[in-house]
Coordinates of C-alpha atoms and ligand atoms in Angstrom, one line a residue:
M1 CA -92.9 203.1 -90.6
T2 CA -93.0 203.1 -86.8
N3 CA -96.7 203.4 -86.2
L4 CA -99.2 200.8 -87.2
A5 CA -103.0 200.5 -87.0
V6 CA -104.5 197.0 -87.2
V7 CA -108.3 196.8 -87.8
G8 CA -109.6 193.5 -86.4
G9 CA -108.9 191.5 -83.2
G10 CA -109.3 187.9 -84.3
V11 CA -106.4 185.5 -84.9
I12 CA -105.0 187.4 -87.9
G13 CA -105.2 190.9 -86.4
L14 CA -103.8 189.8 -83.0
S15 CA -100.9 187.9 -84.7
V16 CA -100.1 190.8 -86.9
A17 CA -100.2 193.2 -84.0
W18 CA -98.0 191.0 -81.8
R19 CA -95.4 190.3 -84.5
A20 CA -95.2 194.0 -85.6
A21 CA -95.0 195.2 -82.0
C22 CA -92.0 192.8 -81.5
T23 CA -90.1 194.8 -84.1
G24 CA -90.5 197.9 -82.0
R25 CA -93.5 199.5 -83.7
R26 CA -96.2 201.3 -81.9
V27 CA -99.3 199.3 -82.6
T28 CA -102.9 200.2 -82.1
L29 CA -105.6 197.5 -82.6
Y30 CA -109.2 198.4 -83.3
D31 CA -112.0 196.0 -82.6
P32 CA -115.2 196.5 -80.5
E33 CA -114.7 192.9 -79.1
P34 CA -111.2 191.6 -79.7
V35 CA -110.4 187.9 -79.0
R36 CA -114.0 186.6 -78.5
G37 CA -116.0 188.6 -81.0
G38 CA -115.3 186.9 -84.3
A39 CA -114.9 183.6 -86.2
S40 CA -111.6 182.7 -84.6
W41 CA -113.2 182.1 -81.2
L42 CA -115.4 179.5 -82.8
A43 CA -112.8 177.7 -85.0
G44 CA -112.0 174.0 -85.0
G45 CA -108.3 174.7 -84.8
M46 CA -107.1 172.1 -87.3
L47 CA -103.7 173.0 -88.8
A48 CA -104.0 170.5 -91.7
P49 CA -103.6 172.2 -95.1
V50 CA -103.9 169.0 -97.2
T51 CA -107.1 167.6 -95.7
E52 CA -108.6 171.1 -95.6
A53 CA -107.8 172.1 -99.2
W54 CA -110.2 171.2 -102.0
P55 CA -109.0 169.9 -105.4
G56 CA -107.8 172.8 -107.6
E57 CA -106.8 175.0 -104.7
E58 CA -103.0 174.5 -105.2
D59 CA -102.1 178.1 -104.2
V60 CA -104.1 177.7 -101.0
L61 CA -102.3 174.4 -100.3
R62 CA -98.8 176.0 -100.9
L63 CA -99.6 178.9 -98.6
G64 CA -101.0 176.6 -96.0
E65 CA -97.9 174.4 -96.1
E66 CA -95.7 177.4 -95.8
S67 CA -97.7 178.5 -92.7
L68 CA -97.8 175.0 -91.2
N69 CA -93.9 175.0 -91.3
R70 CA -93.9 178.3 -89.3
W71 CA -96.4 177.0 -86.7
P72 CA -93.9 175.3 -84.3
G73 CA -91.7 178.5 -84.2
F74 CA -94.8 180.7 -83.8
A75 CA -96.0 178.6 -80.8
R76 CA -92.5 178.5 -79.3
D77 CA -92.3 182.3 -79.5
L78 CA -95.7 182.6 -77.8
R79 CA -94.5 180.3 -75.0
K80 CA -91.5 182.6 -74.6
E81 CA -94.0 185.3 -73.8
G82 CA -95.2 183.2 -70.9
V83 CA -98.4 181.9 -72.5
D84 CA -99.2 178.5 -73.9
P85 CA -101.1 178.5 -77.2
G86 CA -102.3 174.9 -76.8
L87 CA -100.6 173.4 -79.9
A88 CA -101.2 169.6 -80.1
G89 CA -99.8 167.0 -82.5
H90 CA -102.4 164.3 -82.2
G91 CA -102.7 163.8 -86.0
T92 CA -105.8 163.2 -88.2
L93 CA -107.8 160.2 -89.1
V94 CA -109.9 160.7 -92.2
V95 CA -112.5 158.0 -92.7
A96 CA -114.3 156.8 -95.8
F97 CA -117.8 155.4 -95.9
D98 CA -118.0 154.4 -99.6
S99 CA -115.8 153.8 -102.6
A100 CA -116.0 157.5 -103.7
D101 CA -114.7 158.6 -100.3
A102 CA -112.0 155.9 -100.5
G103 CA -110.9 157.1 -103.9
Y104 CA -110.5 160.6 -102.5
L105 CA -108.4 159.2 -99.6
D106 CA -106.1 157.6 -102.2
I107 CA -105.6 161.0 -103.8
L108 CA -105.0 162.7 -100.5
A109 CA -102.4 160.0 -99.5
G110 CA -100.6 160.5 -102.8
H111 CA -100.6 164.3 -102.3
L112 CA -99.2 164.0 -98.8
H113 CA -96.5 161.6 -100.0
S114 CA -95.5 164.0 -102.8
L115 CA -95.0 166.6 -100.0
G116 CA -92.8 164.3 -98.1
R117 CA -95.5 163.9 -95.3
A118 CA -96.2 160.7 -93.6
A119 CA -99.7 159.3 -94.4
E120 CA -100.9 155.7 -94.1
R121 CA -103.9 154.2 -95.8
L122 CA -105.8 151.9 -93.4
T123 CA -108.5 149.2 -93.8
G124 CA -111.7 149.8 -92.0
R125 CA -110.5 147.4 -89.3
E126 CA -107.2 149.1 -88.9
A127 CA -108.9 152.5 -88.6
K128 CA -111.1 151.1 -85.9
R129 CA -108.0 149.7 -84.1
L130 CA -106.5 153.2 -84.1
E131 CA -109.7 154.9 -83.0
P132 CA -112.0 152.3 -81.4
G133 CA -115.0 154.6 -81.0
I134 CA -115.6 155.2 -84.7
G135 CA -118.5 153.7 -86.6
S136 CA -118.4 151.2 -89.3
V137 CA -116.1 152.7 -92.0
R138 CA -114.8 151.3 -95.3
S139 CA -111.2 152.6 -94.9
G140 CA -109.2 155.4 -93.4
L141 CA -106.2 157.6 -93.9
H142 CA -103.9 158.3 -90.9
V143 CA -101.9 161.6 -91.1
P144 CA -99.8 161.4 -87.9
G145 CA -98.0 164.8 -88.4
D146 CA -101.1 167.0 -88.6
L147 CA -101.3 169.6 -85.8
A148 CA -104.2 171.2 -84.1
V149 CA -104.4 174.2 -81.8
D150 CA -106.9 175.1 -79.1
N151 CA -108.3 178.2 -80.7
R152 CA -109.4 179.8 -77.4
K153 CA -106.0 179.2 -75.7
L154 CA -104.3 180.6 -78.8
L155 CA -106.4 183.8 -78.8
D156 CA -105.9 184.4 -75.1
A157 CA -102.1 183.8 -75.6
L158 CA -101.9 186.2 -78.5
Y159 CA -103.8 188.9 -76.5
A160 CA -101.4 188.4 -73.6
A161 CA -98.4 188.7 -75.9
C162 CA -99.8 191.9 -77.4
V163 CA -100.2 193.3 -73.9
N164 CA -96.6 192.4 -73.1
H165 CA -95.5 194.5 -76.1
Q166 CA -97.7 197.5 -75.3
V167 CA -100.2 197.1 -78.1
R168 CA -103.0 199.6 -77.5
F169 CA -106.6 198.2 -77.8
V170 CA -109.3 200.6 -79.0
R171 CA -112.6 198.8 -78.5
E172 CA -114.6 200.6 -81.2
R173 CA -115.9 199.7 -84.6
V174 CA -113.9 201.4 -87.3
E175 CA -116.0 203.4 -89.7
E176 CA -113.2 205.4 -91.3
L177 CA -109.6 204.1 -91.6
P178 CA -107.4 205.2 -88.7
D179 CA -104.8 207.8 -89.2
A180 CA -101.5 205.9 -89.0
E181 CA -98.4 205.4 -91.2
A182 CA -99.5 201.9 -92.1
V183 CA -103.0 200.3 -91.7
V184 CA -103.6 196.6 -91.9
L185 CA -107.2 195.5 -92.6
A186 CA -107.9 192.2 -90.8
A187 CA -111.6 192.5 -89.9
G188 CA -112.6 189.1 -91.2
A189 CA -116.0 188.9 -93.0
W190 CA -116.5 192.7 -92.3
T191 CA -113.3 193.7 -94.1
G192 CA -115.1 194.3 -97.4
R193 CA -116.8 197.3 -95.8
L194 CA -113.5 199.0 -95.1
H195 CA -112.0 199.5 -98.5
P196 CA -113.6 199.8 -102.0
R197 CA -111.1 197.3 -103.5
L198 CA -112.3 194.6 -101.1
A199 CA -116.0 195.4 -101.5
G200 CA -117.7 192.3 -102.9
A201 CA -114.3 190.4 -102.7
V202 CA -114.7 189.3 -99.1
R203 CA -118.0 187.8 -98.1
P204 CA -119.4 186.1 -95.0
L205 CA -119.4 182.3 -95.1
K206 CA -121.5 181.1 -92.2
G207 CA -120.4 178.1 -90.1
E208 CA -122.2 176.4 -87.2
I209 CA -120.1 174.6 -84.7
L210 CA -120.9 172.6 -81.6
R211 CA -119.0 171.7 -78.4
L212 CA -119.8 168.5 -76.5
K213 CA -118.5 166.7 -73.4
P214 CA -118.8 163.0 -72.5
R215 CA -121.1 162.4 -69.6
R216 CA -120.3 159.8 -66.9
G217 CA -120.0 156.3 -68.5
C218 CA -119.6 157.6 -72.0
L219 CA -116.7 156.7 -74.3
P220 CA -114.1 159.4 -74.1
P221 CA -113.6 161.6 -77.2
P222 CA -111.4 160.3 -80.1
S223 CA -107.7 160.9 -79.5
H224 CA -107.2 162.1 -83.1
T225 CA -108.9 164.7 -85.1
V226 CA -111.4 162.6 -87.1
R227 CA -112.7 163.9 -90.5
A228 CA -115.2 162.5 -93.0
V229 CA -117.6 163.6 -95.7
V230 CA -121.1 162.6 -94.8
E231 CA -123.8 163.0 -97.5
G232 CA -121.5 165.4 -99.3
R233 CA -120.8 167.6 -96.3
P234 CA -117.4 167.7 -94.7
I235 CA -117.4 167.1 -91.0
Y236 CA -114.7 167.1 -88.3
L237 CA -114.4 166.1 -84.7
V238 CA -111.5 167.8 -82.9
P239 CA -110.6 166.7 -79.3
R240 CA -109.5 169.4 -76.9
G241 CA -107.3 168.7 -73.9
D242 CA -110.0 169.0 -71.3
Q243 CA -112.2 166.2 -72.7
E244 CA -114.2 168.6 -74.8
L245 CA -115.0 167.7 -78.4
V246 CA -115.4 170.4 -81.1
L247 CA -117.7 169.3 -83.9
G248 CA -117.8 171.4 -87.1
A249 CA -118.8 172.8 -89.3
T250 CA -121.5 173.8 -91.6
Q251 CA -120.6 176.1 -94.5
Y252 CA -123.1 178.2 -96.5
E253 CA -123.9 181.7 -97.6
A254 CA -126.4 183.5 -95.4
G255 CA -125.2 187.1 -95.4
F256 CA -124.3 188.3 -92.0
D257 CA -126.8 186.1 -90.2
Q258 CA -125.3 184.4 -87.1
A259 CA -128.3 182.5 -85.8
V260 CA -127.7 178.8 -85.0
T261 CA -130.3 176.9 -87.0
A262 CA -132.0 173.7 -86.0
R263 CA -131.0 172.2 -89.4
G264 CA -127.4 173.1 -88.9
V265 CA -127.3 171.4 -85.6
R266 CA -129.2 168.3 -86.9
E267 CA -126.8 168.0 -89.9
L268 CA -123.7 168.1 -87.7
L269 CA -125.1 165.7 -85.1
E270 CA -126.4 163.2 -87.7
G271 CA -123.0 163.3 -89.5
A272 CA -121.1 162.9 -86.2
E273 CA -123.2 160.0 -85.2
R274 CA -122.1 158.0 -88.2
V275 CA -118.5 158.9 -87.5
F276 CA -118.5 158.5 -83.7
P277 CA -121.8 156.9 -82.5
A278 CA -121.1 157.5 -78.8
I279 CA -121.6 161.2 -79.4
T280 CA -125.3 160.9 -79.1
E281 CA -124.9 160.4 -75.3
Y282 CA -122.6 163.4 -74.9
E283 CA -123.7 166.6 -73.2
L284 CA -124.1 169.4 -75.8
T285 CA -122.4 172.3 -74.1
E286 CA -122.3 175.0 -76.8
T287 CA -123.9 175.8 -80.1
A288 CA -122.5 178.7 -82.0
A289 CA -122.3 180.2 -85.5
G290 CA -119.6 182.4 -86.9
L291 CA -118.7 184.0 -90.2
R292 CA -115.6 183.0 -92.0
A293 CA -114.1 185.7 -94.3
G294 CA -114.7 184.1 -97.7
S295 CA -112.7 185.1 -100.7
R296 CA -113.3 184.5 -104.4
D297 CA -110.9 181.7 -104.8
A298 CA -110.3 180.5 -101.1
L299 CA -106.9 182.2 -101.1
P300 CA -106.6 185.2 -98.8
Y301 CA -105.9 188.7 -99.9
L302 CA -102.4 189.6 -98.6
G303 CA -100.7 192.8 -99.8
A304 CA -100.8 196.5 -100.4
L305 CA -104.1 198.1 -101.4
D306 CA -103.0 201.7 -101.6
G307 CA -101.1 204.4 -99.7
G308 CA -99.9 202.5 -96.7
V309 CA -103.1 200.4 -96.5
F310 CA -102.6 196.6 -96.5
A311 CA -105.1 193.7 -96.8
A312 CA -104.7 190.6 -94.5
T313 CA -108.1 189.1 -94.9
G314 CA -110.2 186.5 -96.8
H315 CA -108.6 183.5 -95.1
H316 CA -111.8 181.4 -95.9
R317 CA -111.5 178.1 -93.9
N318 CA -107.8 178.7 -93.0
G319 CA -107.5 181.7 -90.6
L320 CA -105.8 179.8 -87.8
L321 CA -103.6 177.8 -90.1
M322 CA -102.4 180.9 -92.0
A323 CA -101.9 183.3 -89.1
P324 CA -98.1 182.8 -88.8
V325 CA -97.4 183.3 -92.5
T326 CA -99.8 186.3 -92.6
A327 CA -98.1 188.0 -89.7
D328 CA -94.6 187.3 -91.1
A329 CA -95.8 188.7 -94.5
V330 CA -97.0 191.9 -92.9
V331 CA -93.7 192.4 -91.0
A332 CA -91.8 191.8 -94.3
W333 CA -93.9 194.5 -96.1
L334 CA -93.3 197.0 -93.3
E335 CA -89.5 196.2 -93.1
G336 CA -89.1 196.1 -96.9
D337 CA -88.0 192.4 -96.7
E338 CA -88.8 189.6 -99.1
P339 CA -92.3 188.3 -98.0
P340 CA -92.7 184.5 -97.4
E341 CA -93.1 182.1 -100.3
G342 CA -96.6 181.6 -101.5
T343 CA -97.8 185.1 -100.5
A344 CA -97.3 186.6 -104.0
A345 CA -100.2 184.5 -105.3
A346 CA -102.4 186.0 -102.6
S347 CA -101.8 189.6 -103.7
P348 CA -105.1 191.6 -104.0
A349 CA -103.8 192.6 -107.4
R350 CA -105.4 189.4 -108.7
L351 CA -108.9 191.0 -108.1
H352 CA -108.4 193.0 -111.3
Q353 CA -106.6 190.3 -113.3
K354 CA -109.0 187.4 -113.6
E355 CA -112.6 186.6 -113.5
P356 CA -114.1 185.6 -110.2
V357 CA -113.9 181.8 -109.7
Ligands
LIG401 N1 -111.2 175.3 -90.9 C1 -112.4 174.7 -90.5 C2 -113.6 175.4 -90.9 O1 -113.6 176.5 -91.5 O2 -114.7 174.9 -90.7

């Protein structure tokens, strides 16, 4: 197959288009607003499969780890294209406020050790020594190897790499599948509208996210990604290179609504204040809401649907993390090679094999 259509210009569609174009295929990418129009533009950018996976999501974790291992090579190849995707290795500090949180950190630490990853349990005092701006916490877990990527630099880099390889951009919404030898559906939360087998299997999962900057005299942002669960809601603060702090994210079902609600902003700021009190003096520079592509079991749908049409969607909270493994899987399908480990579990065939979770 030499001619490929990719529907969707977020992190998945751009990664697939770039990697496929590198194999010499003629690639056309369809999206009314590639790069900036979807959830990837609003992502936190944490590449941290263990702290992002929820108990019981072993297949998600396996696929996430597989993709994490591919991230350094993916970033290196992007740099060879002359563009920097903004990969940073500043690690994660997860903080616990009560004994239930602390128990969860023990489980996370055990999990990371079983994967051969470095992770250190810290007392509250040690956590504060590592990250002096945090509030009063009971204990912490330091994961030094966790990566993060600047989502906006990454998307700009992927776009430039696509242009380097003559990917053609058609800035239109796709109503009917394009005529091509192979079509990859990567339109995020909207992918369910593109194929009957995905209808109802991909749903929008709304997330509000804020960006803030320290004003003069404020404490600088934390130097690690800091995560916590506040009143049952996961929260993360991700520092960007230019002093910006990304604070995310709410998660709930609201159809295709993308309004930023006062409640969403309040929940995020209240949670963040417990984690990093100085944030209340920061300038709030951006509020936004995006739609993750939710799947039934938090695992994406990766594989053939029918007659040359492939799904690469439903990445839930893990689109940026899983971009490298997804792009490599698509190239393997097209070349007739063995796809990466962990992708078989993500086959859309499971939609007809088990009850929705
Ligand atoms: N991966 C972060 C989020 O979905 O909020």
